[in-house]
XYZ file of C-alpha atoms in Angstrom:
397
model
C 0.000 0.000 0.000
C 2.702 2.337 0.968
C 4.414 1.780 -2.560
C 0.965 2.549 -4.312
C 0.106 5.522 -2.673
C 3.749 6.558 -3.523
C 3.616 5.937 -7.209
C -0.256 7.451 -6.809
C 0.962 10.727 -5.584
C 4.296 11.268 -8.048
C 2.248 10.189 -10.993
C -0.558 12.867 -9.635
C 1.448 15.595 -8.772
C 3.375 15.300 -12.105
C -0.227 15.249 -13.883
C -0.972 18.571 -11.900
C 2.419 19.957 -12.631
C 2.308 19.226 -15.944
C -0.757 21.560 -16.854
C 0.647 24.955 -15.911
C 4.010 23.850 -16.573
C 3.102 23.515 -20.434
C 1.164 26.677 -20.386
C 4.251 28.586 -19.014
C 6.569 26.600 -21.642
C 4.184 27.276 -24.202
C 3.673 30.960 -23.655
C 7.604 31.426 -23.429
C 8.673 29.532 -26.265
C 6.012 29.848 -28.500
C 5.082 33.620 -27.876
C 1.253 33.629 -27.673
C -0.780 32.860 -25.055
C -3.150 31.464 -27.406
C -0.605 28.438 -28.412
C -0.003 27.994 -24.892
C -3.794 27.142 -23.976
C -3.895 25.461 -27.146
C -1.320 22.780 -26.316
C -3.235 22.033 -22.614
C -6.567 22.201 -24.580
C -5.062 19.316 -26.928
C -3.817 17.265 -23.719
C -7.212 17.728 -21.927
C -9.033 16.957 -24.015
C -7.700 14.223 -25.593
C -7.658 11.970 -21.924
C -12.084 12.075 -22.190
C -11.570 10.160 -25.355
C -8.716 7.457 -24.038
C -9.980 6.916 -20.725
C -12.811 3.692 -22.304
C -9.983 2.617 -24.362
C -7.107 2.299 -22.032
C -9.429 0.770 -19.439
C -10.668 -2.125 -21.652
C -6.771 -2.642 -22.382
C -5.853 -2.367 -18.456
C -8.995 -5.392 -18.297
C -7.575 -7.333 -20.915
C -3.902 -8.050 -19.244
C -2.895 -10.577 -16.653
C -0.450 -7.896 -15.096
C -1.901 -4.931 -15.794
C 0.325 -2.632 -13.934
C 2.846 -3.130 -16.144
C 0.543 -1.605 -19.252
C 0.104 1.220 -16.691
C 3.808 1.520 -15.731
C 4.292 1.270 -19.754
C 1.452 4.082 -20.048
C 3.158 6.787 -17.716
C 6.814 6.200 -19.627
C 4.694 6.933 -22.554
C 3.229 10.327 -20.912
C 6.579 11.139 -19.652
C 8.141 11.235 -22.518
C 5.504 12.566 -24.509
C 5.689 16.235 -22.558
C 9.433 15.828 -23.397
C 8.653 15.766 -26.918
C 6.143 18.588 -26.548
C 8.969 20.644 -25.003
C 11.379 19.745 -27.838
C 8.901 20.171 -30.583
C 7.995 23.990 -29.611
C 9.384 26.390 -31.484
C 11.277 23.965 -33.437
C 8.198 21.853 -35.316
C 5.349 23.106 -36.661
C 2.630 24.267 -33.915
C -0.058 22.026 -35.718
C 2.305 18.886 -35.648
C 3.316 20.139 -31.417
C -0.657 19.932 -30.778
C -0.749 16.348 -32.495
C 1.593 15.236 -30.091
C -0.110 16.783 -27.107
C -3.163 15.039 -28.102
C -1.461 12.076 -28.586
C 0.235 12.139 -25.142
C -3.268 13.316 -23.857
C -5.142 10.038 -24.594
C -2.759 8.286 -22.266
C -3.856 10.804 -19.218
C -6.393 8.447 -17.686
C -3.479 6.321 -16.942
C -2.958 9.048 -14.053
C -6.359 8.824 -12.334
C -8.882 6.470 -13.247
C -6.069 3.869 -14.395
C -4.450 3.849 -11.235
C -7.182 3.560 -8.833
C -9.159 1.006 -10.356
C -6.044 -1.343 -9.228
C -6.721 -0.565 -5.868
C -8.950 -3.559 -4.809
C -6.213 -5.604 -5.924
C -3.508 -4.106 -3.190
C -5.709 -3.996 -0.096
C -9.224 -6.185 0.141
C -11.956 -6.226 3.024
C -12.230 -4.375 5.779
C -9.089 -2.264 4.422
C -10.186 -1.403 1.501
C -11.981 1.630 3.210
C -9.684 3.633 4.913
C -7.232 2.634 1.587
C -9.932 4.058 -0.575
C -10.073 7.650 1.269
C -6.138 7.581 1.747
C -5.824 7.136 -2.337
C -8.315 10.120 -2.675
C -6.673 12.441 -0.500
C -2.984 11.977 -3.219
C -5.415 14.082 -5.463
C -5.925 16.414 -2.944
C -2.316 16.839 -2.330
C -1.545 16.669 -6.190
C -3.600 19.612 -6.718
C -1.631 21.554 -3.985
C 2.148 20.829 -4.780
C 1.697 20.314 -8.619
C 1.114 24.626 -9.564
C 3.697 25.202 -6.518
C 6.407 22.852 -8.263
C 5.544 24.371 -11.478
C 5.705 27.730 -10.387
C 8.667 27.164 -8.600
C 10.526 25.453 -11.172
C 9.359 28.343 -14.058
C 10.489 30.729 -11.409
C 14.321 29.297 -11.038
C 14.850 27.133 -13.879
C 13.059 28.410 -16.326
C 9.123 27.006 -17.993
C 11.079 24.356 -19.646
C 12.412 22.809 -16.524
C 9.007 22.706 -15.201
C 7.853 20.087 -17.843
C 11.224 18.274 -17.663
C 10.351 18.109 -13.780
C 6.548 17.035 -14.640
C 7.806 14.075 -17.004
C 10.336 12.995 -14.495
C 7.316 12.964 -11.657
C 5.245 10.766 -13.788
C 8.409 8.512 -15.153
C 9.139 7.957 -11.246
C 5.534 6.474 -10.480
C 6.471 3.504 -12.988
C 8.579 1.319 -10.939
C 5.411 1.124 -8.219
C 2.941 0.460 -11.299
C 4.932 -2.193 -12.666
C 4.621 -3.913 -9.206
C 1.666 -3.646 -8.323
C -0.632 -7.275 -7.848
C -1.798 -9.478 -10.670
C -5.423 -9.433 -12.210
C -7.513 -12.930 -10.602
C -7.993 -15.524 -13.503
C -5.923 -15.362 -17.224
C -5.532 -12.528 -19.094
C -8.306 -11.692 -21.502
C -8.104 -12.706 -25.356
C -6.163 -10.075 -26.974
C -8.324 -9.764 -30.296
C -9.254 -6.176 -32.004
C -13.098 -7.457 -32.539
C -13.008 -8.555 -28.575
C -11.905 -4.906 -27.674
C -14.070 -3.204 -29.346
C -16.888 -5.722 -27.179
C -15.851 -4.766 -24.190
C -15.800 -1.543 -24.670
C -19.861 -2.010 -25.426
C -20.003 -3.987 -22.041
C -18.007 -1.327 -19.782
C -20.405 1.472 -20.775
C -23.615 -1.125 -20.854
C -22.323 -2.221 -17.537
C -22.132 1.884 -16.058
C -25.559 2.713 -17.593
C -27.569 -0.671 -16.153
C -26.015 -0.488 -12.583
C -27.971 2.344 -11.109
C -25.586 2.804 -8.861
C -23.160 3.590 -10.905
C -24.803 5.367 -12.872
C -26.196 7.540 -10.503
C -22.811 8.059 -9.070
C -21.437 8.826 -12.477
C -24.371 11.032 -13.399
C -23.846 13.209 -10.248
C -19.575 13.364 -9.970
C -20.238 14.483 -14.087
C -22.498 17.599 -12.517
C -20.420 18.285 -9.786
C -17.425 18.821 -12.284
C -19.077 20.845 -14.828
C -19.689 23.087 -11.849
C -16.616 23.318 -11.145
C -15.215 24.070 -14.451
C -17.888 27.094 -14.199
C -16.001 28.137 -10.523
C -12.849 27.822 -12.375
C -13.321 30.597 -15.209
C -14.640 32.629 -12.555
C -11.565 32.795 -10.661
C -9.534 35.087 -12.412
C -12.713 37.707 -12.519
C -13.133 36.984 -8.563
C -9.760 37.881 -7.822
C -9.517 40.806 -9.677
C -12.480 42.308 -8.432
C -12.622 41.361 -4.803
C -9.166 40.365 -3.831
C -6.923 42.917 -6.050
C -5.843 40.623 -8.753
C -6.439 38.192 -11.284
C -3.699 35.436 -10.118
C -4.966 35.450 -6.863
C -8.468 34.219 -7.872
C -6.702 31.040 -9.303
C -4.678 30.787 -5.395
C -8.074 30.115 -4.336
C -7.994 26.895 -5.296
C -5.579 25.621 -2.647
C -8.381 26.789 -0.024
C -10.050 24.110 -1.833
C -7.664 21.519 -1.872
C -6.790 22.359 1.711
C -10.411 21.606 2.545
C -10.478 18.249 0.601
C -7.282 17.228 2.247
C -8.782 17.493 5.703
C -12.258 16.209 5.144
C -10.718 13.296 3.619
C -8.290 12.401 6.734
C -11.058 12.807 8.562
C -13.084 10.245 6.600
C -9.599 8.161 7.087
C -10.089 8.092 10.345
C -13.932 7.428 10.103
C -14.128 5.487 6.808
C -17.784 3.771 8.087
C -19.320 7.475 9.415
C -21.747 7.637 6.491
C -22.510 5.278 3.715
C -20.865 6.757 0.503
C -24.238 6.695 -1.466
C -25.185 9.284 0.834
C -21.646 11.221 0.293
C -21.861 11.742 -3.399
C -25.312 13.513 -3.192
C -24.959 15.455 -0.001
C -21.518 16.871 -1.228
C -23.059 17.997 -4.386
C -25.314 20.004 -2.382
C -22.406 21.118 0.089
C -20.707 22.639 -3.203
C -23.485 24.168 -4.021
C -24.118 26.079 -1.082
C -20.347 27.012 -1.456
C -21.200 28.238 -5.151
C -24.257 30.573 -3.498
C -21.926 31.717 -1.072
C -19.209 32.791 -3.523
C -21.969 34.508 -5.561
C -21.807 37.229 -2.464
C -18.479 38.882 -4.314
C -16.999 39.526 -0.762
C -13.713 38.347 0.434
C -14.240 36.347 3.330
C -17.300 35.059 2.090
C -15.235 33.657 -1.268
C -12.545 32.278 1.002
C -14.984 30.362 2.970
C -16.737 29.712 0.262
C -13.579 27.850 -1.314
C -13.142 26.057 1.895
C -16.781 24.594 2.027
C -16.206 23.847 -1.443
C -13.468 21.484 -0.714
C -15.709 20.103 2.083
C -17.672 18.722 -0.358
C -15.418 17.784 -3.213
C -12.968 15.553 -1.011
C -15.272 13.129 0.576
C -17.444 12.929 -2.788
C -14.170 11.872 -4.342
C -13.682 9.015 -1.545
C -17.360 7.678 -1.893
C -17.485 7.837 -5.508
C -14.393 5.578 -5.581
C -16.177 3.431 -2.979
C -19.295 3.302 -5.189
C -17.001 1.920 -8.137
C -14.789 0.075 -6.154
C -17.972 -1.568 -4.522
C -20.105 -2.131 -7.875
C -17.951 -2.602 -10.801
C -17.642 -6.402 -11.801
C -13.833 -7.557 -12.154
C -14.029 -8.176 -16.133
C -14.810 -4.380 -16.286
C -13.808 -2.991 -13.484
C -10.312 -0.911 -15.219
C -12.456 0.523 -18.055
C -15.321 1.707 -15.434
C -12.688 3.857 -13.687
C -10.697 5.300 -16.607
C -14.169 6.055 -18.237
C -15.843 7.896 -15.390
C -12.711 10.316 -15.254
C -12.691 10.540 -18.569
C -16.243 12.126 -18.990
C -15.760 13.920 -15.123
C -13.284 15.869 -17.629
C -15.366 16.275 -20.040
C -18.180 17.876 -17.667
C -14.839 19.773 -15.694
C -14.816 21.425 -19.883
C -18.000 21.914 -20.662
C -18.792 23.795 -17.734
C -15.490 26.339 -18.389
C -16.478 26.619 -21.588
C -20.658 27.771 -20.873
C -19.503 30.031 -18.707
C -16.624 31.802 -20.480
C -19.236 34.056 -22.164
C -21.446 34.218 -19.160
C -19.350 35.640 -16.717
C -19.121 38.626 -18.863
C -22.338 39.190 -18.492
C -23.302 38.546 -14.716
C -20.025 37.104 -12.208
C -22.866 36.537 -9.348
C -25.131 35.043 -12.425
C -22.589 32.661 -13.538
C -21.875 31.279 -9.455
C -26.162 31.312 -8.994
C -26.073 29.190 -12.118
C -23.328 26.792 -11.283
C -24.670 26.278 -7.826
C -28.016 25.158 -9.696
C -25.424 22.436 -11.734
C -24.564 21.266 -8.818
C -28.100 21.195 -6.879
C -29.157 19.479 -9.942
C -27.013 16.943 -10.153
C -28.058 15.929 -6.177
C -31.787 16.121 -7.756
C -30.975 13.257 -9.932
C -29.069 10.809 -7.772
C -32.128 11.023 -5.700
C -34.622 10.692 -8.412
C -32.956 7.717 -9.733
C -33.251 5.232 -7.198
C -30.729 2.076 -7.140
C -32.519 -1.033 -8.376
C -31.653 -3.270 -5.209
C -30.175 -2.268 -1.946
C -26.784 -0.434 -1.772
C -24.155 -3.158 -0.734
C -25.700 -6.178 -2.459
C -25.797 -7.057 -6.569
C -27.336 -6.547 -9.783
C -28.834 -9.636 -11.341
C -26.141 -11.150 -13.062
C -23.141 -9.289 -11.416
C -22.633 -11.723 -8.287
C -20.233 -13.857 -9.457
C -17.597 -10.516 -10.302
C -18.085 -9.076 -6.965
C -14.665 -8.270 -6.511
C-alpha cells in the first residue's frame, strides 16, 4: 500500500504539474498565449476520449500494472517531446503530439485507482480508498507550486522536464503492483471493441453507478464554471487576477482534511449518501461565492473542498464496490474521462457568461450542482446499496 500511494501521488502531482508547466513553456517559447492554452486544450481533451480505451486494455492483461507503468513512460516522454517540438516543429504537428500524449492521461487517475482492490481487500479497503483520494488532494496543492517554482528558477522548460520525471518515477510502483484474478483476456481487435460495449452497458444498467457517475459528471461541470470565474473573482474582490486562481488551494486544503477525517472514520456515512450530499455542500459554497466579498469567497472555497474531497472518496467506494472484475479498469478510466469532459463543458458555458453577470454565472453553477443531487435522488438504485445486480454476483470483486 505504501508503494501505491507513492507511485499514486508522483504520478498525480506530475499530472498537476504538468498543466501549468506547459502553459508557461508554451507561452515562453512559443510567444502567444493562445498556443499555450492550445497545447493544454489538446492534452485535456484528448484523456475524455482514451480513458474507455485504455481501461478495456488495463482489463484485458494478466499484469496490468505493467501496461500502466508502460502508459506513464509513454506520458513522460511525450511532454518531453512537446517541449522539444515547440518552437522547433510546426505548432499544428506540437498539438498532435499533445493530443497524442493526452489520450494516455487516464493512466494518471482512473487507471491507477481502479487497481486498488487488488492491493488492499476487506475491511481495508476503506480507509485505503479515502487515503488514495486524499494523493489528489495533495496533487492539486504541490503540482502549480512545483511548477511555479521550477518556471520561477529554472526556467518554464524545466518545469515540464520536472513534470515528465514525476510521472516517469511512479512507474517502478505500477509495474509492481498485484496481478489481475484468472488469465488474461483474449487479446483480439473485434473482442476490444466488445468490451468496450459492455463497460459502458455495464455503467448505464447499474444504477448505482450510474447515478454516481451522473452526479460526480455535474459536480465537475460546476466546477469548471467556478474555475473561469476565478480570475474575474480575484480581480475584483481580492486585487488581482492570479490570486483568484490561489483560491484553489483553499479548496484543496479543505479536501485534504475532510478526507483524513473520513480516514479516520471510513464507516461514518454510507458513501451513497456522500456523493449527493456533497453535491449540495458545493453548491451552497457556489451561493456563497456569488456574495463577491472576500471572506465570504474564502470560505466559500473552503466549504467547497468540504464537499469535493469526501465525494471523491465515496465515488471511488461506489465503483470500487459495484464494478464487476471483467470491467472494473475501463469503469474507472471512463468515469474520469467524462468527469473531464463535464470539468470542460462547464469552463467553456460560462466563459461568455461571466461577462455578463459574475454573481449570475456562481447562482447558475450552484443550480449544476443542486441538480445533479436532484438526480441521484430521483434515480433510485434497483436493489439495496451493498448487495448485486442480477447477473453481477459472481464478479463481486
Amino acid at each position: 500500500m505504501g508503494s501505491y500511494l507513492t507511485g499514486a501521488l508522483a504520478a498525480r502531482a506530475g499530472d498537476e504539474m504538468s498543466g501549468p508547466a506547459l502553459t508557461l513553456a508554451g507561452f515562453a517559447l512559443a510567444g502567444s498565449a493562445a498556443q499555450a492554452s492550445s497545447l493544454l486544450a489538446g492534452i485535456t481533451v484528448a484523456a475524455a476520449a482514451g480513458g474507455p480505451v485504455l481501461g478495456a486494455l488495463l482489463d484485458r492483461r494478466k499484469r496490468p500494472g505493467r501496461l500502466l507503468a508502460g502508459a506513464l513512460v509513454m506520458y513522460g516522454t511525450g511532454l518531453a517531446v512537446i517541449l522539444v517540438g515547440l518552437g522547433r516543429l510546426p505548432f499544428a504537428v506540437t498539438v498532435l503530439i499533445a493530443v497524442v500524449t493526452g489520450l494516455l492521461g487516464p493512466a494518471l487517475s482512473g487507471g491507477w485507482t481502479g487497481q486498488l482492490s487488488r492491493v488492499v481487500a476487506g475491511d481495508r479497503l476503506p480507509r485505503a480508498n479515502a487515503l488514495d483520494a486524499m494523493t489528489f488532494a495533495v496533487a492539486s496543492l504541490a503540482g502549480p507550486v512545483l511548477a511555479g517554482g521550477a518556471a520561477q528558477v529554472l526556467g518554464a522548460p524545466a518545469a515540464v522536464v520536472g513534470a515528465a520525471l514525476l510521472i516517469g518515477a511512479a512507474a517502478p510502483a505500477a509495474w509492481s503492483l498485484p496481478a489481475r484474478p484468472g488469465p488474461a483476456r483474449d487479446m483480439r481487435a473485434g473482442s476490444l471493441a466488445s468490451d468496450l460495449t459492455a463497460g459502458m452497458r455495464v455503467i448505464a444498467e447499474n444504477r448505482c453507478l450510474a447515478r454516481a457517475t451522473l452526479t460526480s459528471v455535474g459536480c465537475c461541470a460546476a466546477q469548471g464554471m467556478l474555475a473561469a470565474c476565478l480570475p474575474v473573482l480575484g480581480e475584483r474582490t481580492l486585487g488581482g487576477a492570479g490570486r483568484g486562481a490561489l483560491l484553489l488551494s483553499c479548496t484543496a486544503i479543505a479536501a485534504l482534511a475532510a478526507n483524513a477525517v473520513l480516514a479516520r472514520f471510513p464507516r461514518a456515512v454510507a458513501p451513497d449518501t456522500i456523493v449527493w450530499a456533497g453535491a449540495l455542500v458545493q453548491a451552497g459554497a457556489f451561493t456563497l461565492a456569488a456574495l463577491g466579498r472576500p471572506a465570504a469567497l474564502v470560505l466559500a472555497l473552503l466549504v467547497a473542498g468540504t464537499g469535493e474531497g469526501p465525494q471523491l472518496t465515496a465515488l471511488f467506494a461506489v465503483r470500487h464496490r459495484e464494478a464487476p472484475e471483467h470491467v472494473r479498469g475501463q469503469i474507472f478510466t471512463t468515469g474520469a474521462s467524462v468527469k473531464i469532459t463535464g470539468f470542460a463543458s462547464g469552463a467553456a458555458l460560462a466563459g461568455p457568461l461571466v461577462a455578463w453577470s459574475l454573481p449570475g454565472t456562481l447562482l447558475l453553477a450552484a443550480g449544476v450542482a443542486t441538480l445533479a443531487a436532484v438526480a441521484y435522488v430521483a434515480l433510485p438504485p434497483a436493489h439495496r446499496p451493498g448487495t448485486r445486480e442480477p447477473g453481477a454476483a459472481e464478479a463481486r470483486p
